[in-house]
DNA sequence: CTGAATACCTGACGGC
DNA sequence: TGCCGTCAGGTATTCA
């Protein structure tokens, strides 16, 4: 499901509804692929801990907890289909639920993930993610990321060890706003190109966060509410539809193994 | 090291 | 109705 704006929306929603509460009990499924840290250790670390803060790093939701005065972090990566929901225990537990945290306030945090591309793990203290934050990176650092890269700019934007948090929707949308073709070699973009791309990316991410993210199939926030940024997509999933700027039909190609959408007239 | 291909999962949708 | 192919917001691993 989720890229930076969706993950941020979920993290903020879970934070508002749960921070300061104590985790009374933890349940997990037994699907090994879901757990980067063994379930026993997750249960041990989280049971009787207090939730200090829930926030986002890249596409990962980070829950800061304290147990016996010792800090730890619970990391939730939603993969393609993961949801993190704050629910009343009376609401039936959805299919494909892999984790439940029972809270002192009477509600539960549920991790639901049909495709099981999501991952749960424990970190010691300061998780920093694999790359740089798109919302705060300087222009100088942004330009340096792509220097000498032969891969298409679209693929470079999706590389989480460069920038973390950008996924398929916002890669396509930011390249449209910057007027750059997805297959251009990253290392051959001019400083002007990269300046426009950084601005476009930050603008599109911030706009999407304001609208609660994009709900393409079934993404919802912590309370089960859909986002609305999909109504503002210029190219993503608009194959064959007229460009909102020039009316040329939006094209779909495959770049870096991912479906890629662009306007052949507006993007050079 | 970089970059490309593949594997990992379930479910929705369209065509026949 | 139902069966089959295709596609989906991601990333770890493997191979050249």
Short mmCIF file of C-alpha atoms (C1' of nucleotides) in Angstrom, two decimals:
data_model
loop_
_atom_site.label_atom_id
_atom_site.label_comp_id
_atom_site.label_asym_id
_atom_site.label_seq_id
_atom_site.Cartn_x
_atom_site.Cartn_y
_atom_site.Cartn_z
CA UNK A 1 0.00 0.00 0.00
CA UNK A 2 2.01 2.73 1.36
CA UNK A 3 4.58 5.33 0.54
CA UNK A 4 5.83 8.22 2.64
CA UNK A 5 2.55 10.22 2.83
CA UNK A 6 0.45 7.15 3.67
CA UNK A 7 2.94 5.90 6.26
CA UNK A 8 3.13 9.36 7.84
CA UNK A 9 -0.67 9.58 7.99
CA UNK A 10 -0.89 6.18 9.70
CA UNK A 11 1.97 6.91 12.13
CA UNK A 12 0.45 10.25 13.16
CA UNK A 13 -2.98 8.68 13.62
CA UNK A 14 -1.63 5.86 15.77
CA UNK A 15 0.45 8.34 17.79
CA UNK A 16 -2.53 10.57 18.58
CA UNK A 17 -4.64 7.65 19.71
CA UNK A 18 -2.09 5.64 21.69
CA UNK A 19 0.87 7.63 23.04
CA UNK A 20 1.29 7.48 26.81
CA UNK A 21 -0.60 4.19 27.02
CA UNK A 22 0.85 0.93 28.33
CA UNK A 23 0.90 -2.24 26.22
CA UNK A 24 -0.77 -4.84 28.45
CA UNK A 25 -0.52 -7.85 26.17
CA UNK A 26 0.90 -8.84 22.78
CA UNK A 27 -0.35 -11.49 20.38
CA UNK A 28 1.35 -12.53 17.13
CA UNK A 29 0.64 -14.95 14.32
CA UNK A 30 3.18 -17.62 13.47
CA UNK A 31 3.93 -16.65 9.86
CA UNK A 32 7.74 -16.59 9.91
CA UNK A 33 8.13 -14.25 6.95
CA UNK A 34 6.37 -11.43 8.79
CA UNK A 35 8.88 -11.31 11.66
CA UNK A 36 12.40 -10.00 11.12
CA UNK A 37 12.76 -10.26 14.91
CA UNK A 38 11.45 -13.53 16.41
CA UNK A 39 7.92 -13.15 17.85
CA UNK A 40 9.11 -14.16 21.34
CA UNK A 41 11.49 -11.24 21.46
CA UNK A 42 8.86 -8.82 20.17
CA UNK A 43 6.44 -9.99 22.86
CA UNK A 44 9.14 -9.74 25.54
CA UNK A 45 10.16 -6.21 24.54
CA UNK A 46 6.67 -4.75 24.15
CA UNK A 47 4.70 -6.35 27.00
CA UNK A 48 4.30 -3.86 29.89
CA UNK A 49 6.10 -1.14 27.95
CA UNK A 50 4.77 2.41 27.54
CA UNK A 51 4.27 3.99 24.10
CA UNK A 52 6.24 7.25 24.07
CA UNK A 53 5.86 8.25 20.43
CA UNK A 54 4.82 6.84 17.06
CA UNK A 55 6.46 8.40 14.02
CA UNK A 56 7.81 7.69 10.53
CA UNK A 57 11.29 7.06 9.12
CA UNK A 58 11.25 6.43 5.36
CA UNK A 59 8.40 3.97 4.82
CA UNK A 60 8.77 2.48 8.30
CA UNK A 61 6.49 3.24 11.26
CA UNK A 62 8.62 3.59 14.40
CA UNK A 63 7.05 3.09 17.83
CA UNK A 64 9.31 4.36 20.64
CA UNK A 65 8.61 2.44 23.85
CA UNK A 66 10.07 2.33 27.36
CA UNK A 67 10.02 -0.78 29.51
CA UNK A 68 11.69 -0.87 32.93
CA UNK A 69 13.27 2.50 32.03
CA UNK A 70 14.88 0.88 28.98
CA UNK A 71 14.08 2.43 25.58
CA UNK A 72 13.40 0.27 22.52
CA UNK A 73 11.73 0.66 19.13
CA UNK A 74 9.06 -1.43 17.44
CA UNK A 75 9.40 -1.12 13.66
CA UNK A 76 6.43 -1.74 11.40
CA UNK A 77 6.92 -1.87 7.63
CA UNK A 78 3.59 -2.14 5.83
CA UNK A 79 4.90 -3.71 2.60
CA UNK A 80 2.28 -3.57 -0.15
CA UNK A 81 -0.89 -4.47 1.69
CA UNK A 82 -0.19 -3.85 5.40
CA UNK A 83 -2.49 -1.83 7.66
CA UNK A 84 -1.97 -0.63 11.21
CA UNK A 85 -5.34 -0.06 12.84
CA UNK A 86 -6.43 1.21 16.25
CA UNK A 87 -9.62 -0.72 16.96
CA UNK A 88 -12.18 -1.42 19.64
CA UNK A 89 -11.68 -5.07 20.76
CA UNK A 90 -15.38 -5.69 20.05
CA UNK A 91 -14.77 -5.14 16.33
CA UNK A 92 -14.11 -8.56 14.73
CA UNK A 93 -10.42 -9.22 14.03
CA UNK A 94 -9.89 -9.07 10.24
CA UNK A 95 -8.46 -11.98 8.26
CA UNK A 96 -4.66 -11.89 7.86
CA UNK A 97 -4.05 -10.20 11.23
CA UNK A 98 -0.46 -10.90 12.33
CA UNK A 99 -0.09 -8.80 15.48
CA UNK A 100 -2.31 -7.34 18.23
CA UNK A 101 -1.18 -4.98 21.01
CA UNK A 102 -3.73 -4.64 23.82
CA UNK A 103 -3.55 -1.15 25.34
CA UNK A 104 -4.29 0.26 28.80
CA UNK A 105 -6.82 2.67 27.25
CA UNK A 106 -9.01 -0.28 26.21
CA UNK A 107 -8.32 -0.32 22.48
CA UNK A 108 -6.01 -2.51 20.38
CA UNK A 109 -3.37 -1.82 17.76
CA UNK A 110 -3.77 -4.41 14.99
CA UNK A 111 -1.34 -5.21 12.19
CA UNK A 112 -3.19 -6.70 9.21
CA UNK A 113 -1.33 -7.77 6.06
CA UNK A 114 -2.91 -10.09 3.44
CA UNK A 115 0.09 -10.31 1.09
CA UNK A 116 2.62 -10.62 3.92
CA UNK A 117 5.20 -8.33 2.34
CA UNK A 118 5.15 -6.29 5.58
CA UNK A 119 7.75 -6.80 8.33
CA UNK A 120 7.77 -6.40 12.12
CA UNK A 121 10.99 -6.02 14.08
CA UNK A 122 12.62 -4.57 17.20
CA UNK A 123 15.42 -1.99 17.11
CA UNK A 124 17.68 -1.00 19.99
CA UNK A 125 17.29 2.74 20.02
CA UNK A 126 17.74 5.04 17.06
CA UNK A 127 16.51 3.59 13.78
CA UNK A 128 17.66 5.85 10.96
CA UNK A 129 16.47 4.04 7.84
CA UNK A 130 18.43 3.05 4.76
CA UNK A 131 18.66 6.44 3.01
CA UNK A 132 18.01 10.18 3.19
CA UNK A 133 14.69 11.86 4.08
CA UNK A 134 13.13 13.40 0.94
CA UNK A 135 11.38 16.17 2.92
CA UNK A 136 14.52 17.55 4.54
CA UNK A 137 17.42 16.73 2.21
CA UNK A 138 19.45 19.75 1.02
CA UNK A 139 19.79 20.50 -2.69
CA UNK A 140 23.52 19.78 -2.52
CA UNK A 141 22.98 16.34 -0.99
CA UNK A 142 20.11 15.63 -3.41
CA UNK A 143 22.32 16.34 -6.42
CA UNK A 144 25.14 14.20 -4.98
CA UNK A 145 22.81 11.18 -4.64
CA UNK A 146 22.44 10.77 -8.39
CA UNK A 147 25.97 11.62 -9.53
CA UNK A 148 27.41 9.01 -11.94
CA UNK A 149 24.31 6.79 -11.70
CA UNK A 150 23.56 5.01 -14.95
CA UNK A 151 20.16 3.74 -13.87
CA UNK A 152 16.98 5.53 -15.03
CA UNK A 153 15.95 8.38 -12.72
CA UNK A 154 12.68 6.57 -11.99
CA UNK A 155 14.59 3.54 -10.68
CA UNK A 156 16.95 5.77 -8.68
CA UNK A 157 13.98 7.48 -6.99
CA UNK A 158 12.70 4.06 -5.92
CA UNK A 159 16.10 3.03 -4.48
CA UNK A 160 15.53 3.28 -0.73
CA UNK A 161 19.24 3.36 0.07
CA UNK A 162 19.43 6.73 -1.72
CA UNK A 163 16.14 8.42 -0.73
CA UNK A 164 13.82 6.46 1.53
CA UNK A 165 10.05 6.92 1.44
CA UNK A 166 9.45 7.47 -2.29
CA UNK A 167 7.48 4.70 -4.02
CA UNK A 168 5.86 4.14 -7.39
CA UNK A 169 3.10 6.77 -7.20
CA UNK A 170 5.19 9.69 -5.98
CA UNK A 171 8.14 8.82 -8.23
CA UNK A 172 5.84 9.13 -11.28
CA UNK A 173 4.03 12.20 -9.96
CA UNK A 174 7.22 14.10 -9.07
CA UNK A 175 8.82 13.34 -12.47
CA UNK A 176 5.69 14.70 -14.17
CA UNK A 177 5.77 17.90 -12.12
CA UNK A 178 9.47 18.33 -12.88
CA UNK A 179 8.96 17.65 -16.62
CA UNK A 180 11.48 14.80 -16.69
CA UNK A 181 11.12 11.50 -18.61
CA UNK A 182 11.34 8.48 -16.30
CA UNK A 183 14.00 6.72 -18.44
CA UNK A 184 16.51 9.60 -18.38
CA UNK A 185 19.81 8.45 -16.90
CA UNK A 186 20.02 9.75 -13.33
CA UNK A 187 23.67 10.78 -13.67
CA UNK A 188 23.00 12.81 -16.82
CA UNK A 189 20.35 15.11 -15.36
CA UNK A 190 21.43 18.75 -15.07
CA UNK A 191 21.54 20.58 -11.76
CA UNK A 192 18.50 22.51 -12.98
CA UNK A 193 16.65 19.23 -13.63
CA UNK A 194 17.52 17.94 -10.17
CA UNK A 195 16.55 21.23 -8.56
CA UNK A 196 13.11 21.04 -10.16
CA UNK A 197 12.81 17.37 -9.23
CA UNK A 198 13.60 17.98 -5.56
CA UNK A 199 11.08 20.81 -5.36
CA UNK A 200 8.44 18.77 -7.20
CA UNK A 201 8.99 15.79 -4.92
CA UNK A 202 8.76 17.81 -1.72
CA UNK A 203 5.65 19.65 -2.96
CA UNK A 204 3.84 16.49 -4.04
CA UNK A 205 4.68 14.64 -0.80
CA UNK A 206 3.52 17.54 1.37
CA UNK A 207 0.32 17.97 -0.63
CA UNK A 208 -0.41 14.25 -0.31
CA UNK A 209 0.22 14.28 3.46
CA UNK A 210 -2.27 17.16 3.77
CA UNK A 211 -4.92 15.03 2.02
CA UNK A 212 -4.25 11.89 4.09
CA UNK A 213 -2.35 10.03 1.35
CA UNK A 214 -3.56 8.21 -1.77
CA UNK A 215 -6.13 5.41 -1.48
CA UNK A 216 -5.52 3.39 -4.64
CA UNK A 217 -7.07 0.07 -3.71
CA UNK A 218 -7.69 -0.39 -0.02
CA UNK A 219 -5.29 1.84 1.87
CA UNK A 220 -6.75 3.35 5.03
CA UNK A 221 -5.36 5.26 8.00
CA UNK A 222 -5.31 4.14 11.65
CA UNK A 223 -9.04 4.74 11.99
CA UNK A 224 -9.91 2.97 8.73
CA UNK A 225 -10.43 6.19 6.74
CA UNK A 226 -9.26 6.48 3.11
CA UNK A 227 -7.04 9.30 1.80
CA UNK A 228 -7.90 11.63 -1.09
CA UNK A 229 -4.68 12.40 -2.92
CA UNK A 230 -5.51 9.89 -5.67
CA UNK A 231 -7.96 12.51 -6.98
CA UNK A 232 -4.97 14.77 -7.67
CA UNK A 233 -2.78 12.25 -9.53
CA UNK A 234 -1.58 13.65 -12.86
CA UNK A 235 -0.16 10.45 -14.34
CA UNK A 236 -0.22 7.49 -11.95
CA UNK A 237 -2.81 4.94 -13.10
CA UNK A 238 -4.07 7.35 -15.81
CA UNK A 239 -2.85 5.36 -18.84
CA UNK A 240 -4.61 6.57 -22.01
CA UNK A 241 -6.33 9.45 -20.24
CA UNK A 242 -5.62 13.03 -21.37
CA UNK A 243 -2.81 14.93 -19.66
CA UNK A 244 -4.35 17.55 -17.37
CA UNK A 245 -1.98 20.15 -18.84
CA UNK A 246 -1.76 19.42 -22.61
CA UNK A 247 -4.43 16.70 -23.27
CA UNK A 248 -1.87 14.25 -24.73
CA UNK A 249 -2.64 10.63 -23.77
CA UNK A 250 -0.69 9.45 -20.73
CA UNK A 251 1.61 6.52 -21.58
CA UNK A 252 2.47 3.46 -19.52
CA UNK A 253 5.89 1.80 -19.77
CA UNK A 254 7.91 -0.49 -17.50
CA UNK A 255 11.01 0.97 -15.84
CA UNK A 256 13.02 -0.91 -13.24
CA UNK A 257 10.39 -3.62 -13.34
CA UNK A 258 7.70 -1.20 -12.21
CA UNK A 259 4.72 0.20 -14.05
CA UNK A 260 5.56 3.80 -14.97
CA UNK A 261 3.25 6.58 -16.20
CA UNK A 262 4.21 9.80 -17.96
CA UNK A 263 3.10 12.49 -20.40
CA UNK A 264 5.16 12.21 -23.61
CA UNK A 265 4.59 15.90 -24.37
CA UNK A 266 5.16 17.56 -20.96
CA UNK A 267 8.11 15.37 -19.92
CA UNK A 268 11.42 15.66 -21.81
"C1'" DC B 1 30.58 -1.74 -6.00
"C1'" DT B 2 26.23 -1.16 -9.49
"C1'" DG B 3 22.19 -2.56 -11.82
"C1'" DA B 4 18.77 -5.91 -13.49
"C1'" DA B 5 15.95 -9.93 -12.73
"C1'" DT B 6 13.46 -12.84 -9.66
"C1'" DA B 7 11.03 -14.46 -5.67
"C1'" DC B 8 7.97 -13.69 -2.06
"C1'" DC B 9 2.12 -13.51 -1.09
"C1'" DT B 10 -3.14 -12.70 -1.59
"C1'" DG B 11 -6.88 -10.66 -3.93
"C1'" DA B 12 -9.30 -7.97 -7.49
"C1'" DC B 13 -10.55 -7.62 -12.12
"C1'" DG B 14 -11.36 -8.56 -17.06
"C1'" DG B 15 -11.85 -11.85 -20.81
"C1'" DC B 16 -13.62 -16.04 -22.40
"C1'" DT C 1 -20.52 -19.27 -12.84
"C1'" DG C 2 -15.81 -20.08 -12.85
"C1'" DC C 3 -11.21 -20.46 -14.58
"C1'" DC C 4 -7.05 -18.07 -16.14
"C1'" DG C 5 -3.93 -14.43 -16.86
"C1'" DT C 6 -2.50 -9.95 -15.26
"C1'" DC C 7 -1.78 -6.56 -12.11
"C1'" DA C 8 -1.01 -4.26 -7.44
"C1'" DG C 9 1.42 1.49 -3.20
"C1'" DG C 10 7.69 -3.11 -1.70
"C1'" DT C 11 12.09 -5.07 -0.96
"C1'" DA C 12 15.59 -8.95 -0.08
"C1'" DT C 13 18.28 -11.86 -2.64
"C1'" DT C 14 20.79 -13.53 -6.49
"C1'" DC C 15 23.34 -13.09 -10.54
"C1'" DA C 16 26.18 -10.74 -14.18
#
